[in-house]
């Protein structure tokens, strides 16, 4: 695309076309057909949720720190977008019933004190560390790119995943689906945001991106950093296969608990489904916008 076309095209549309390869990776993958089968171990699901918390905690701390940056301020609605508090609540409730002898009641205590969480947090993958370091060093405009990749995916693909995986992992029973619920833009409206309001949030987000980046240089920076964010996410997904964590085994309520510890090395078929799932969260808005 030549500079004139870039200048005349809204940033949100350029971002969509500029990350089309990532979209095709999911759309053309046979694993997407098995996406809704929920064939991943519960422990892998919780491990990835912990990784997500650490990622969002870093992203949202950086957004808060740079909230006055003119390239970021139009998107500074952490009251709507922030996912780290929701993930904290979900993790507390996901982990609370999984070890009978642990004095951690549902909705109380610190999820980081759970033996499984302690083990996972001590063995975070290098891909996640690299991703977080990049976010910490990002400019306001670059942070907007990272917010775009994560939040628009959560607002689209995440809504589908909530419905499909809720039953498999008892998310409703465990009160562990806050990650998928967004507040409305207007706090006087009902929580969580319904489908129409989620669409409004996505529209507001894209419009904010168009305000943030108007020059060719600004749009180029936005697209380049979004492309890097997709790579960081892909690297993190790959680590679900090669980065094993030695931790206490987890089980869903009603399942027989295991006494011994084990290494989290899910079977390849499970991992393919999980990789497709988290990719869909990142870029699902393309298909369901």
Coordinates of C-alpha atoms in Angstrom, one line a residue:
X1 CA 0.0 0.0 0.0
X2 CA 1.4 3.4 -0.9
X3 CA 1.6 6.3 1.5
X4 CA -1.4 8.1 0.0
X5 CA -3.6 5.0 0.6
X6 CA -2.3 4.6 4.1
X7 CA -3.0 8.3 4.9
X8 CA -6.6 8.0 3.6
X9 CA -7.4 4.7 5.3
X10 CA -8.5 4.6 9.0
X11 CA -6.0 3.0 11.3
X12 CA -8.5 0.4 12.5
X13 CA -9.0 -0.9 8.9
X14 CA -5.2 -0.9 8.3
X15 CA -4.7 -2.9 11.4
X16 CA -7.2 -5.5 10.2
X17 CA -5.7 -6.0 6.8
X18 CA -2.2 -5.8 8.2
X19 CA -2.8 -8.8 10.5
X20 CA -4.7 -10.9 8.0
X21 CA -2.0 -13.6 8.0
X22 CA -2.7 -14.3 11.6
X23 CA -6.4 -14.6 10.9
X24 CA -5.7 -17.0 8.1
X25 CA -3.6 -19.1 10.3
X26 CA -6.7 -19.9 12.4
X27 CA -9.3 -19.9 9.7
X28 CA -7.3 -22.5 7.6
X29 CA -6.2 -24.7 10.5
X30 CA -7.9 -28.1 10.9
X31 CA -7.6 -27.6 14.7
X32 CA -10.2 -24.8 14.5
X33 CA -12.8 -27.5 13.8
X34 CA -11.9 -29.2 17.1
X35 CA -11.9 -25.9 18.9
X36 CA -15.2 -26.4 20.7
X37 CA -14.5 -29.9 21.9
X38 CA -12.8 -28.8 25.2
X39 CA -10.3 -31.6 25.0
X40 CA -7.6 -29.9 27.0
X41 CA -6.6 -30.9 30.6
X42 CA -8.0 -28.7 33.3
X43 CA -4.5 -28.1 34.6
X44 CA -3.4 -26.7 31.2
X45 CA -6.5 -24.4 31.1
X46 CA -5.6 -23.0 34.5
X47 CA -1.9 -22.7 33.7
X48 CA -2.7 -20.6 30.7
X49 CA -5.1 -18.5 32.7
X50 CA -2.3 -17.7 35.1
X51 CA 0.0 -16.7 32.2
X52 CA -2.8 -14.4 31.0
X53 CA -3.1 -12.8 34.4
X54 CA 0.6 -11.9 34.4
X55 CA 0.4 -10.6 30.9
X56 CA -2.7 -8.4 31.5
X57 CA -1.3 -7.2 34.8
X58 CA 1.8 -5.9 33.0
X59 CA -0.2 -4.4 30.2
X60 CA -2.7 -2.6 32.4
X61 CA 0.0 -1.3 34.7
X62 CA 1.8 0.2 31.7
X63 CA -1.5 1.7 30.3
X64 CA -2.1 3.3 33.7
X65 CA 1.4 4.6 33.9
X66 CA 1.2 6.3 30.5
X67 CA -2.5 7.3 30.7
X68 CA -1.8 10.9 29.9
X69 CA 0.1 10.1 26.7
X70 CA -1.9 11.6 23.8
X71 CA -1.5 8.5 21.7
X72 CA -3.0 6.4 24.4
X73 CA -5.5 8.6 26.3
X74 CA -8.4 8.0 24.0
X75 CA -8.2 4.3 24.9
X76 CA -7.7 4.8 28.6
X77 CA -10.9 3.1 29.8
X78 CA -9.5 0.4 32.1
X79 CA -12.8 0.6 33.9
X80 CA -14.2 -1.2 30.9
X81 CA -11.2 -3.0 29.4
X82 CA -9.1 -4.2 32.3
X83 CA -8.9 -8.0 32.5
X84 CA -6.4 -8.6 35.3
X85 CA -8.9 -8.0 38.2
X86 CA -11.3 -10.4 36.5
X87 CA -8.6 -13.0 36.0
X88 CA -7.7 -12.7 39.7
X89 CA -11.3 -13.5 40.7
X90 CA -11.5 -16.4 38.2
X91 CA -8.2 -17.9 39.4
X92 CA -9.2 -17.7 43.0
X93 CA -12.4 -19.6 42.3
X94 CA -10.8 -22.1 39.8
X95 CA -8.1 -23.0 42.3
X96 CA -10.0 -22.9 45.6
X97 CA -11.8 -26.3 45.3
X98 CA -8.9 -28.2 43.7
X99 CA -7.0 -29.1 46.8
X100 CA -9.2 -30.4 49.6
X101 CA -6.6 -29.8 52.4
X102 CA -5.9 -26.2 51.4
X103 CA -7.6 -23.6 53.5
X104 CA -8.6 -21.4 50.7
X105 CA -12.4 -20.9 50.5
X106 CA -14.2 -20.0 47.3
X107 CA -13.9 -16.3 46.6
X108 CA -11.4 -15.7 49.5
X109 CA -7.7 -15.7 50.0
X110 CA -4.9 -15.2 47.4
X111 CA -4.8 -17.5 44.4
X112 CA -1.0 -17.0 44.3
X113 CA -0.8 -19.0 47.6
X114 CA -2.2 -22.1 45.9
X115 CA 0.6 -24.8 45.4
X116 CA -0.3 -25.1 41.7
X117 CA 0.0 -21.3 41.2
X118 CA 3.2 -21.1 43.2
X119 CA 4.7 -23.7 40.9
X120 CA 3.5 -22.1 37.7
X121 CA 4.6 -18.6 38.7
X122 CA 8.1 -19.9 39.5
X123 CA 8.4 -21.4 36.0
X124 CA 7.0 -18.8 33.7
X125 CA 8.1 -19.3 30.1
X126 CA 10.7 -17.0 28.4
X127 CA 8.2 -16.1 25.8
X128 CA 5.9 -14.5 28.4
X129 CA 8.8 -12.7 30.0
X130 CA 9.9 -11.3 26.6
X131 CA 6.3 -10.2 25.8
X132 CA 6.0 -8.4 29.2
X133 CA 9.4 -6.7 28.7
X134 CA 8.3 -5.4 25.4
X135 CA 5.1 -4.0 26.9
X136 CA 7.0 -2.3 29.7
X137 CA 9.3 -0.6 27.2
X138 CA 6.6 0.4 24.7
X139 CA 5.6 4.0 23.8
X140 CA 2.0 5.1 24.2
X141 CA 1.2 4.4 20.5
X142 CA 2.8 0.9 20.8
X143 CA 0.8 0.2 23.9
X144 CA -2.3 1.0 21.9
X145 CA -1.3 -1.8 19.5
X146 CA -0.9 -4.3 22.3
X147 CA -4.3 -3.3 23.7
X148 CA -5.8 -3.7 20.2
X149 CA -4.5 -7.3 19.8
X150 CA -5.6 -8.4 23.2
X151 CA -8.9 -6.6 24.0
X152 CA -10.6 -6.8 20.6
X153 CA -9.9 -10.5 20.6
X154 CA -11.4 -10.8 24.1
X155 CA -14.4 -8.9 23.0
X156 CA -15.1 -11.2 20.1
X157 CA -13.6 -14.7 20.2
X158 CA -13.7 -14.6 24.0
X159 CA -17.4 -14.3 24.0
X160 CA -17.8 -17.5 21.9
X161 CA -15.3 -19.4 24.1
X162 CA -17.2 -18.4 27.2
X163 CA -20.4 -20.1 25.9
X164 CA -18.6 -23.2 24.6
X165 CA -16.2 -23.9 27.4
X166 CA -18.3 -22.8 30.3
X167 CA -20.0 -26.2 30.8
X168 CA -16.8 -28.3 30.2
X169 CA -14.9 -26.5 32.9
X170 CA -17.8 -25.6 35.2
X171 CA -17.1 -21.9 34.9
X172 CA -20.6 -20.9 35.9
X173 CA -20.6 -23.2 38.9
X174 CA -17.2 -22.1 40.0
X175 CA -18.0 -18.4 39.3
X176 CA -14.9 -18.3 37.1
X177 CA -16.0 -16.6 34.0
X178 CA -15.4 -12.9 34.9
X179 CA -12.6 -12.8 32.2
X180 CA -15.3 -13.0 29.5
X181 CA -17.6 -10.4 31.0
X182 CA -17.1 -6.7 30.2
X183 CA -18.7 -3.7 31.9
X184 CA -20.7 -1.5 29.7
X185 CA -19.3 1.8 28.5
X186 CA -22.1 3.6 30.4
X187 CA -21.9 2.4 34.0
X188 CA -25.6 3.0 34.5
X189 CA -26.3 0.1 32.2
X190 CA -26.6 -3.5 33.3
X191 CA -23.5 -5.6 34.0
X192 CA -22.2 -7.6 32.2
X193 CA -22.4 -5.9 28.8
X194 CA -24.9 -7.7 26.5
X195 CA -24.2 -8.5 22.9
X196 CA -25.3 -5.1 21.6
X197 CA -23.2 -3.3 24.2
X198 CA -20.2 -5.4 23.4
X199 CA -20.6 -4.4 19.8
X200 CA -20.7 -0.7 21.0
X201 CA -17.5 -1.2 22.9
X202 CA -15.7 -2.6 19.9
X203 CA -17.0 0.3 17.8
X204 CA -15.7 2.8 20.3
X205 CA -12.4 1.0 20.5
X206 CA -11.9 1.1 16.7
X207 CA -12.9 4.8 16.5
X208 CA -10.4 5.5 19.3
X209 CA -7.7 3.8 17.2
X210 CA -8.6 6.1 14.2
X211 CA -8.1 9.1 16.5
X212 CA -4.8 7.9 17.9
X213 CA -3.1 7.3 14.6
X214 CA -3.8 9.7 11.7
X215 CA -0.5 10.3 10.0
X216 CA 1.3 7.7 7.8
X217 CA 4.1 7.4 10.4
X218 CA 1.7 6.9 13.3
X219 CA -0.3 4.2 11.4
X220 CA 2.9 2.4 10.4
X221 CA 4.1 2.3 14.0
X222 CA 0.7 1.0 15.1
X223 CA 0.6 -1.8 12.5
X224 CA 4.3 -2.8 13.1
X225 CA 3.8 -3.1 16.8
X226 CA 0.5 -5.0 16.4
X227 CA 2.3 -7.5 14.1
X228 CA 5.0 -7.9 16.8
X229 CA 2.3 -8.5 19.4
X230 CA 0.9 -11.4 17.3
X231 CA 4.3 -12.9 17.2
X232 CA 4.7 -12.6 21.0
X233 CA 1.3 -14.3 21.4
X234 CA 2.3 -17.1 19.0
X235 CA 5.5 -17.7 20.8
X236 CA 3.6 -17.9 24.1
X237 CA 1.2 -20.4 22.6
X238 CA 4.1 -22.6 21.3
X239 CA 5.4 -22.7 24.9
X240 CA 2.3 -24.5 25.9
X241 CA 3.8 -27.4 24.1
X242 CA 7.4 -27.2 24.9
X243 CA 7.5 -25.5 28.3
X244 CA 6.5 -28.1 30.9
X245 CA 5.7 -27.2 34.5
X246 CA 6.2 -29.5 37.4
X247 CA 3.2 -28.8 39.7
X248 CA 0.5 -30.5 41.8
X249 CA -2.2 -32.0 39.7
X250 CA -5.4 -30.2 39.4
X251 CA -8.9 -31.6 39.1
X252 CA -12.4 -30.3 38.6
X253 CA -14.7 -30.6 41.6
X254 CA -16.2 -34.0 41.7
X255 CA -13.2 -35.6 40.1
X256 CA -10.8 -37.9 42.0
X257 CA -7.8 -35.9 43.3
X258 CA -4.3 -37.2 42.6
X259 CA -1.9 -37.3 45.5
X260 CA 1.4 -37.2 43.4
X261 CA 2.8 -34.4 41.4
X262 CA 3.2 -34.5 37.7
X263 CA 4.7 -32.6 34.8
X264 CA 2.2 -30.7 32.7
X265 CA 2.9 -32.2 29.3
X266 CA -0.5 -32.3 27.5
X267 CA -0.9 -34.5 24.5
X268 CA -0.4 -32.9 21.2
X269 CA -4.1 -33.1 20.3
X270 CA -5.0 -31.2 23.4
X271 CA -2.4 -28.5 22.7
X272 CA -3.5 -28.0 19.1
X273 CA -7.0 -27.2 20.4
X274 CA -5.7 -24.9 23.0
X275 CA -3.4 -23.0 20.6
X276 CA -6.3 -22.6 18.2
X277 CA -8.5 -21.4 21.1
X278 CA -6.1 -18.7 22.3
X279 CA -5.4 -17.5 18.8
X280 CA -9.1 -17.2 18.3
X281 CA -9.4 -15.0 21.4
X282 CA -6.7 -12.7 19.9
X283 CA -8.1 -12.4 16.4
X284 CA -11.7 -13.6 16.6
X285 CA -13.1 -10.2 16.0
X286 CA -12.3 -10.5 12.3
X287 CA -14.9 -13.2 11.9
X288 CA -17.4 -12.1 14.4
X289 CA -17.3 -8.3 14.1

